[in-house]
Coordinates of C-alpha atoms in Angstrom, one line a residue:
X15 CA -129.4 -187.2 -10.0
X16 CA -126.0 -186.8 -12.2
X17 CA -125.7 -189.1 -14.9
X18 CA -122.2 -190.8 -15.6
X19 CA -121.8 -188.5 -18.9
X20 CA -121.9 -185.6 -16.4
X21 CA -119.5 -187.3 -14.1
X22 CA -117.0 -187.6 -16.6
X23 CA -117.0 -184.1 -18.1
X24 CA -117.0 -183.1 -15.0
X25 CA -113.8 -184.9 -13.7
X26 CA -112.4 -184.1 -17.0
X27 CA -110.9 -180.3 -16.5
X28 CA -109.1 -181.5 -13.3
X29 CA -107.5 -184.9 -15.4
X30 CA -106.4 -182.3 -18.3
X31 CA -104.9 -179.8 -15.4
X32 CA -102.9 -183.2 -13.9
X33 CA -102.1 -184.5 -17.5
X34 CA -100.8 -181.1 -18.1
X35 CA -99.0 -180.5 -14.9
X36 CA -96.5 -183.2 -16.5
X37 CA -96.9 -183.4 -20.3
X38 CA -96.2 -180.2 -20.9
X39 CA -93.4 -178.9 -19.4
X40 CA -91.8 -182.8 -20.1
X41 CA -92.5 -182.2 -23.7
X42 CA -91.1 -178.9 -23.7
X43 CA -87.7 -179.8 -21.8
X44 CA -87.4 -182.3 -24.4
X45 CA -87.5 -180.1 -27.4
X46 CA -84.9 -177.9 -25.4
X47 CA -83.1 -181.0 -25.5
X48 CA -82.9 -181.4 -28.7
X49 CA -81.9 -177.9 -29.7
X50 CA -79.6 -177.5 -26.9
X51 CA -78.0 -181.1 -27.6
X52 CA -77.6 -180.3 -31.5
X53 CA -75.7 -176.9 -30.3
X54 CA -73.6 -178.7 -28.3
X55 CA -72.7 -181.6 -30.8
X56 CA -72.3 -179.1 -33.5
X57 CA -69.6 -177.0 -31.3
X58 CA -67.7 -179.9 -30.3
X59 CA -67.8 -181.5 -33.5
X60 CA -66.6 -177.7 -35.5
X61 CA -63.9 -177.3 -32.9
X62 CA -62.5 -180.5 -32.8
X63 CA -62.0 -180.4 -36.6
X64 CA -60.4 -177.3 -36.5
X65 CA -58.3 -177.7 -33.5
X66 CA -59.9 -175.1 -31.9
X67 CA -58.4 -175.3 -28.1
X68 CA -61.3 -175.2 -25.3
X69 CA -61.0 -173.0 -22.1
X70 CA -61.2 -176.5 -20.5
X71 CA -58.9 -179.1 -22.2
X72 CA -58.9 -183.2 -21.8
X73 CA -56.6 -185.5 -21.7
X74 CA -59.6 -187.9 -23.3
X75 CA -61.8 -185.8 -25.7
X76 CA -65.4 -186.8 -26.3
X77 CA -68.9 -185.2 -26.2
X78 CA -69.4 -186.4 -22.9
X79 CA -65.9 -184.9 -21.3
X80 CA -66.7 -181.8 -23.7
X81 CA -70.1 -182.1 -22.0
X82 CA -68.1 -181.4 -18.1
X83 CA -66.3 -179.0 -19.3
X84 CA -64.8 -176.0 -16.2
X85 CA -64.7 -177.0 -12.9
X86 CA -66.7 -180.1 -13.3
X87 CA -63.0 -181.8 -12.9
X88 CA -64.3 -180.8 -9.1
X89 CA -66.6 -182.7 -9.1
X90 CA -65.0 -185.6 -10.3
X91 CA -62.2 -185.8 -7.9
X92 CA -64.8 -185.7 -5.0
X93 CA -66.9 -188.5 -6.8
X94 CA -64.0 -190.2 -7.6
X95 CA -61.8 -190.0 -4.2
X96 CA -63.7 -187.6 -1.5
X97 CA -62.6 -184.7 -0.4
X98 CA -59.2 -183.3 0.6
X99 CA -58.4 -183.1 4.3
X100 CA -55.5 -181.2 3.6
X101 CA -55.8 -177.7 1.8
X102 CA -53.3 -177.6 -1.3
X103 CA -51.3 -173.8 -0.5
X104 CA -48.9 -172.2 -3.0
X105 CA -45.1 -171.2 -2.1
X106 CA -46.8 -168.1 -0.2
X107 CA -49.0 -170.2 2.1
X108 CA -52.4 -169.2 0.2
X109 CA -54.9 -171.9 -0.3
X110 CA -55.3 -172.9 -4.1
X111 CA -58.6 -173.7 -5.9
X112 CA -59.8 -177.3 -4.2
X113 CA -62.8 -179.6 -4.3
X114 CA -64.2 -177.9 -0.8
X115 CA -65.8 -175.0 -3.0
X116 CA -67.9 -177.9 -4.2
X117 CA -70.8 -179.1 -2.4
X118 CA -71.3 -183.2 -2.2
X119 CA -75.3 -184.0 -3.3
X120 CA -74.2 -183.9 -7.1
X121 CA -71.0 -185.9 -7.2
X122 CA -72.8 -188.4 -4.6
X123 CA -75.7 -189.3 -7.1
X124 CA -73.5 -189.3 -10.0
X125 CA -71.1 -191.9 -8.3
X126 CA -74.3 -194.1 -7.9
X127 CA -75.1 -194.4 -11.1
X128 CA -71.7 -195.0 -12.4
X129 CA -71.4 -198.5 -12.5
X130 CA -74.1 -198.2 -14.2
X131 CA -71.9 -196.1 -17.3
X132 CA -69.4 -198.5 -17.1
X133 CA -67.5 -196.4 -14.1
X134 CA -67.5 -193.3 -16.4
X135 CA -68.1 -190.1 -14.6
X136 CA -68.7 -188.0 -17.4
X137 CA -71.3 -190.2 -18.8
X138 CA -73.2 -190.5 -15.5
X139 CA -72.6 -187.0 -14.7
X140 CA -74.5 -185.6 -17.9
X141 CA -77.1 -188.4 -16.8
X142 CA -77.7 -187.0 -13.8
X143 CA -78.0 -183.4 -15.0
X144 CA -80.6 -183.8 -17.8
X145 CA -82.9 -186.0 -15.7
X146 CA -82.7 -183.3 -12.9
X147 CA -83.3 -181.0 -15.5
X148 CA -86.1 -182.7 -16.4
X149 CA -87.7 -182.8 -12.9
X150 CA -86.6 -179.0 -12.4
X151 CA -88.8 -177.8 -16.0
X152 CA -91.9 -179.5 -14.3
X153 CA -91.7 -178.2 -10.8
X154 CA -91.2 -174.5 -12.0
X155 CA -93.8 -175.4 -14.4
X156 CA -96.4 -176.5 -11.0
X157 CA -94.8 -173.7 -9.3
X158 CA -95.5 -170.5 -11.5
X159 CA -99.0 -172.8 -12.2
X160 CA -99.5 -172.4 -8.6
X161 CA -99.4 -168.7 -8.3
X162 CA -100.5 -167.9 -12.1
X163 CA -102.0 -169.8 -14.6
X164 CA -101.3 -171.9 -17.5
X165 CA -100.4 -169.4 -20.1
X166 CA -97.5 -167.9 -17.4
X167 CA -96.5 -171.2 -16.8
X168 CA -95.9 -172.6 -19.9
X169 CA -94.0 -169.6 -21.1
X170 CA -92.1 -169.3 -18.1
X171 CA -91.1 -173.0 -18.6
X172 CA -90.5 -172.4 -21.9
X173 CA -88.1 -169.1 -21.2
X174 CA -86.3 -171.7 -18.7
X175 CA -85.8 -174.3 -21.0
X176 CA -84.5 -172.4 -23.9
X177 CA -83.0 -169.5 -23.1
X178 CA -79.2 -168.7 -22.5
X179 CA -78.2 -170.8 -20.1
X180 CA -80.4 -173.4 -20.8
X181 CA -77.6 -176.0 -22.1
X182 CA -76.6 -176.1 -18.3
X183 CA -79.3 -178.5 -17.7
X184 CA -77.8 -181.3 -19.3
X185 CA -73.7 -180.9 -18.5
X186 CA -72.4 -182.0 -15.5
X187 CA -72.9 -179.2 -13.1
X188 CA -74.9 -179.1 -10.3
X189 CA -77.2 -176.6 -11.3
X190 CA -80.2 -178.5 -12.7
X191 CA -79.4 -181.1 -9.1
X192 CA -80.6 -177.6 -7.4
X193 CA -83.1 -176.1 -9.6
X194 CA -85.1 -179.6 -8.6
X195 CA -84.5 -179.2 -5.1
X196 CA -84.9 -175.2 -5.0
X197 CA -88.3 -175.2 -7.0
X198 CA -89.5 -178.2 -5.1
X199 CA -89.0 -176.8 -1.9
X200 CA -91.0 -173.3 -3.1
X201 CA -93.6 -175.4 -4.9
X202 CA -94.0 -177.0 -1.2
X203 CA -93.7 -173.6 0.7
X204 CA -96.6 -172.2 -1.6
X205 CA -99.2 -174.7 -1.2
X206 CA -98.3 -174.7 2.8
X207 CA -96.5 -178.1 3.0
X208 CA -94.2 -176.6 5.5
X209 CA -92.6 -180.3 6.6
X210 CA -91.6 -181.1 2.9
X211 CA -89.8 -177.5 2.2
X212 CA -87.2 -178.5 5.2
X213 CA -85.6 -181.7 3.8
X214 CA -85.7 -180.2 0.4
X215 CA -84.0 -177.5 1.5
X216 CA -81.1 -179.5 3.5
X217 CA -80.8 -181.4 0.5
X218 CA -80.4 -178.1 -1.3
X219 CA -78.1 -176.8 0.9
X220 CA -75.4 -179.5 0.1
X221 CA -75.6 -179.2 -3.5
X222 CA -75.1 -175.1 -4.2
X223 CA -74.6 -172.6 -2.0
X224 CA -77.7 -169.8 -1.6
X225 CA -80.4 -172.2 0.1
X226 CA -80.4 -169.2 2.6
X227 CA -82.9 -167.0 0.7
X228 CA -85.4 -170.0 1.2
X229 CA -84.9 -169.5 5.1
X230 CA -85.7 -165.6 4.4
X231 CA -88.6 -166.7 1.9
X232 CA -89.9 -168.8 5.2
X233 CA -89.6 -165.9 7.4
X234 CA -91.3 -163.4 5.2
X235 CA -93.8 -166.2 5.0
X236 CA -94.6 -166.5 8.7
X237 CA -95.0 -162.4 8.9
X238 CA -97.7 -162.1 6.2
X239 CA -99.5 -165.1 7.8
X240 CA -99.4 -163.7 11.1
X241 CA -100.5 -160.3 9.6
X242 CA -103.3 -161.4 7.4
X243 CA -104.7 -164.3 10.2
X244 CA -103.5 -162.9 13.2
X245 CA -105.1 -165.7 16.1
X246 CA -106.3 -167.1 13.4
X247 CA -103.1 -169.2 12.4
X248 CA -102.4 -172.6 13.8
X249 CA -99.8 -173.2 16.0
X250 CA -99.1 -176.3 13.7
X251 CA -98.3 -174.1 10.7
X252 CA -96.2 -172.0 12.9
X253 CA -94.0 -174.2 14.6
X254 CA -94.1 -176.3 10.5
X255 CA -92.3 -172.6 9.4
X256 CA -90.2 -172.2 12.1
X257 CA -88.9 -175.6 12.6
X258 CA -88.2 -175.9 8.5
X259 CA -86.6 -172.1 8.8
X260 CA -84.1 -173.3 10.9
X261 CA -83.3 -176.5 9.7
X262 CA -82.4 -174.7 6.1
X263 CA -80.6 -171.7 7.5
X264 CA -78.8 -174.2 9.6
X265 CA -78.0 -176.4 7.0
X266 CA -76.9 -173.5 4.4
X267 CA -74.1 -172.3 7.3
X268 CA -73.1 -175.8 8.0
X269 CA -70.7 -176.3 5.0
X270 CA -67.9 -174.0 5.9
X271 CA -68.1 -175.5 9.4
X272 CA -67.5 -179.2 7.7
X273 CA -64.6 -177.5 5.6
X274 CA -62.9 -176.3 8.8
X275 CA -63.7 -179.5 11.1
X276 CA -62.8 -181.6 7.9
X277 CA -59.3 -179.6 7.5
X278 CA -58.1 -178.7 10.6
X279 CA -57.7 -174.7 9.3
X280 CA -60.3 -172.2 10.5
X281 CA -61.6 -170.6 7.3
X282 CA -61.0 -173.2 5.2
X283 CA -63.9 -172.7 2.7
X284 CA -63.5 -169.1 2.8
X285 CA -60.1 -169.3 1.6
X286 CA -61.1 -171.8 -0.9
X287 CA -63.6 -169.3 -2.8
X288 CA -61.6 -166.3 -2.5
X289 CA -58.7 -168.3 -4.3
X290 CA -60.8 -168.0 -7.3
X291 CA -61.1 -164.3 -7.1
X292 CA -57.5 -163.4 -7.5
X293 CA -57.7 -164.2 -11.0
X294 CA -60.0 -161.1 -11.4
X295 CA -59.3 -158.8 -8.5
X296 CA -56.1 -160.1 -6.7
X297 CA -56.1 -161.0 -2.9
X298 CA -58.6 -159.9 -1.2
X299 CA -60.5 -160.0 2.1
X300 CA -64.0 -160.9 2.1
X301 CA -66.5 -158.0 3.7
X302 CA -70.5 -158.6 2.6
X303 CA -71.8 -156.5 0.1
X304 CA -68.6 -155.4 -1.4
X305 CA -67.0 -157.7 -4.2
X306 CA -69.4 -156.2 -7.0
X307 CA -67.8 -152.9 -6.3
X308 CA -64.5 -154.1 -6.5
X309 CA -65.2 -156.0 -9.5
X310 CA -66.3 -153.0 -11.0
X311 CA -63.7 -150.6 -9.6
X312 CA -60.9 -152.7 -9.9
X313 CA -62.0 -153.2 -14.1
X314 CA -63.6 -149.8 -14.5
X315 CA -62.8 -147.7 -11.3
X316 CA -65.2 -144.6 -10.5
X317 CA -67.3 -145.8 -13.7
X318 CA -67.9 -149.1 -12.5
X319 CA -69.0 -148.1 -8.8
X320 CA -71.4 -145.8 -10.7
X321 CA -72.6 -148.8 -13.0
X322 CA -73.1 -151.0 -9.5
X323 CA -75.2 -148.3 -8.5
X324 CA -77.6 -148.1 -11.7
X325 CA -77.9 -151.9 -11.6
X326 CA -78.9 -152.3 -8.0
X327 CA -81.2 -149.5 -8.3
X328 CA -82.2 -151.2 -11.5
X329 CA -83.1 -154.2 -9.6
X330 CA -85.0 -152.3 -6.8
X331 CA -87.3 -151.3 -9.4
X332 CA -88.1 -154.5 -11.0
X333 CA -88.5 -155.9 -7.7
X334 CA -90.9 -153.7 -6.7
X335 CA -93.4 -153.5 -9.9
X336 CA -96.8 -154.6 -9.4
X337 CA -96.3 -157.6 -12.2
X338 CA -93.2 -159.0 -9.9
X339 CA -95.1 -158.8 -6.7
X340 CA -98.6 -160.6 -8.0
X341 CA -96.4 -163.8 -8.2
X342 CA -97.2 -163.9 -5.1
X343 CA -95.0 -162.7 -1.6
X344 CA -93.2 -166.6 -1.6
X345 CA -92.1 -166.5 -5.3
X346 CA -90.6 -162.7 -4.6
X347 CA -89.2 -162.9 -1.0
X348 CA -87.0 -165.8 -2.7
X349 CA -86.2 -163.9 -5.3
X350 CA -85.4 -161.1 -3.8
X351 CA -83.3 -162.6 -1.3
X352 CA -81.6 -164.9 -3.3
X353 CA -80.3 -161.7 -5.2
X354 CA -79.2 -160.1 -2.1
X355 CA -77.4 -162.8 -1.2
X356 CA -75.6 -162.4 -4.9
X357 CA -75.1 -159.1 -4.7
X358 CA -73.4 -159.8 -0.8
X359 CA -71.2 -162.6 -1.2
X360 CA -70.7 -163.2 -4.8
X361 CA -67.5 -161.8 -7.0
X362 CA -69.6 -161.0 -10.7
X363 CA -68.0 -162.7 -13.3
X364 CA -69.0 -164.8 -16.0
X365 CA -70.7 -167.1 -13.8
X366 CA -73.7 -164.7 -13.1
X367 CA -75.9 -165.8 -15.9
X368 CA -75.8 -169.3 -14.1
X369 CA -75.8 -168.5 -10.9
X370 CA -79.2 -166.2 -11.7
X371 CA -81.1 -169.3 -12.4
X372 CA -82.6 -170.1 -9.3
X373 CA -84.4 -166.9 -10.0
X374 CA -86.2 -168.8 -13.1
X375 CA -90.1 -168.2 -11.2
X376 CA -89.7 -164.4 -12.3
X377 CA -89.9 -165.7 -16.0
X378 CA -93.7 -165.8 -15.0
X379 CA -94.2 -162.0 -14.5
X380 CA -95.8 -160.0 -17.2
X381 CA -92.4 -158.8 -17.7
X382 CA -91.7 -161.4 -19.9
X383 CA -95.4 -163.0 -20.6
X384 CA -97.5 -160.8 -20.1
X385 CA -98.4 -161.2 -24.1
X386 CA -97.8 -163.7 -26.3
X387 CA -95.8 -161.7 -28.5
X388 CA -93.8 -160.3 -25.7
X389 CA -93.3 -164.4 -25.0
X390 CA -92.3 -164.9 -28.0
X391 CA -89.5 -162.7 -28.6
X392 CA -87.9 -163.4 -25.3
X393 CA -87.9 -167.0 -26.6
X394 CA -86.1 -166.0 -29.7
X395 CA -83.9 -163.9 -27.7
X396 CA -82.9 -166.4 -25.2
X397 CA -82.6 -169.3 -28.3
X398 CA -80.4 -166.7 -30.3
X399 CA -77.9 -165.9 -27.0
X400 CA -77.8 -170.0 -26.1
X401 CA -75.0 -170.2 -29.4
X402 CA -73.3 -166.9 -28.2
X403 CA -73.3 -168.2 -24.6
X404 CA -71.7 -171.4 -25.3
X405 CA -69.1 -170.3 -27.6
X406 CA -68.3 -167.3 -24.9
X407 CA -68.0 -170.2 -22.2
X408 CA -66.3 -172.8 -24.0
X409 CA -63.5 -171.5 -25.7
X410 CA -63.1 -167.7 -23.9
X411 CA -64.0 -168.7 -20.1
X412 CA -65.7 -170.6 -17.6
X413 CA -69.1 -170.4 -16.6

């Protein structure tokens, strides 16, 4: 018979593992926090006594409107008054930079909680962000947990919460809104809880664009399952991972169908993104899988299309070491396809560094933990770049 002393050290691993599978990452997006928070202050407070002008100006100064900085004005207006149903055009008929390039799930919670800030929406908006990024540290934290161990995770979480980008889970962007989502809905996909990844993913889909490399993640999901089990696969689990994989790619092409309904003008959230590309490459016409080569050949012409080259190949390789892949095929089908979908539809600019974020899981590879020196000195790198990052951002360009 087992005594109650061997009861309770028994039960006590799995209460640590739980106890863990909060305190830790918490505790460790809370020091990032603080050092991301004390950067911040300490830039707005040096700029604003020198009269340093920001790439993003107010009419109303503060940390808060410092803190929604760029095109977080975006997210205001659709917050504040909804989106247009009229495109704004310039004297040539080309649609300007508007709200639709902005999904609604971020400004929706962040007008709920602003009565709550007095009706402020730079308050609520920061608000928003850090608990999100809160919720996002601990799901990647279950997540890489779930297809490594502790040591990967709390490195990985650590890398995450520190490194260069890391003060973008506290200003008011969306990103942190769909780092929760997105590593919810692969925490979900990994342990097989097919029915929670689909309204995750819808959620997802209206906050940031690229919910469509979780469809792909699904996909590749459902082939290795029927590989591995053949007959052996419920019909449950298969109609779960098709009926989810539809509902998010259906909801990750249903925005620029809403643009178009919404506006009366076919294209309309097509023309929307593109106006931000004639800043950097002129007018264009969007074809898949060629704006980084007209980046790079507009700025650097045959050399750039050569540098495109090495950096996709580049990527190819990583993808396909043997550290990458033991994440598991969930963890690296997203990956992978989220990058695709980058390197398809997305103009590279000073944005990338941000918009590589959902790709946070890879921070689990031996790549980057595989020792705890190696951990270490990615840490310092990313904590060292965070400074340059925000200086770059805030007073050179936007994000």
């Amino acid at each position: 018979m087992t005594s109650a002393g061997e009861t309770s050290r028994a039960s006590r691993p799995a209460l640590e593992a739980r106890h863990s599978g909060w305190t830790t990452p918490l505790l460790l997006w809370l020091a990032s926090r603080v050092v991301s928070t004390v950067l911040l202050a300490t830039v707005y407070v040096v700029a604003t006594a020198n009269g340093w002008p920001f790439a993003s100006s107010r009419r109303d100064p503060s940390f808060f409107t410092f803190s929604g900085s760029w095109d977080a004005s975006f997210y205001r207006i659709i917050a504040e008054h909804g989106y247009p149903t009229t495109l704004p055009l310039d004297d040539s008929g080309h649609v300007l930079p508007n709200a639709w390039a902005f999904l609604p799930v971020f400004p929706t919670l962040v007008r709920a909680v602003m009565p709550l800030t007095g009706g402020s929406f730079w308050v609520a908006g920061v608000l928003v962000a850090t608990l999100a990024g809160a919720g996002a540290c601990v799901l990647l934290y279950r997540l890489v947990l779930a297809v490594g161990c502790s040591h990967r995770a709390r490195w990985a979480t650590a890398l995450f919460a520190f490194g260069p980008t890391a003060f973008l889970l506290q200003v008011a962007y969306a990103e942190s809104t769909f780092l929760l989502l997105l590593f919810g809905a692969l925490l979900a996909l990994v342990r097989r809880r097919y029915w929670l990844v689909a309204p995750l993913g819808l959620v997802a889909a209206f906050t940031k664009p690229g919910v469509l490399a979780l469809a792909v993640a699904l996909a590749v999901h459902l082939v290795v399952r029927w590989v591995q089990e053949r007959r052996a696969l419920p019909v449950r689990d298969a109609v779960a991972i098709v009926v989810s994989g539809l509902v998010v790619a259906a909801a990750g092409l249903a925005w620029p169908v809403i643009a178009s309904a919404v506006t009366g003008r076919p294209n309309a959230y097509l023309d929307t993104e593109l106006s931000w590309w004639v800043g950097f490459v002129g007018r264009q016409h969007f074809a898949p899988l060629t704006p980084w080569f007209t980046m790079a050949g507009t700025w650097l012409g045959p050399l750039g299309i050569v540098l495109v080259v090495a950096v996709l190949a580049g990527a190819v390789w990583f993808w396909t070491r043997r550290s990458v892949r033991a994440l598991g095929v969930d963890v690296w089908a997203f990956t992978a396809a989220y990058a695709l979908y980058l390197v398809a539809v997305f103009l590279p600019q000073q944005s990338l560094p941000r918009l590589l974020m959902p790709t946070a899981p890879l921070l689990g590879s031996d790549v980057f933990v595989r020792t705890r020196r190696r951990a270490v000195v990615w840490l310092v790198v990313g904590v060292c770049l965070q400074p340059v990052a925000v200086v770059l951002l805030w007073f050179l360009g936007y994000p």
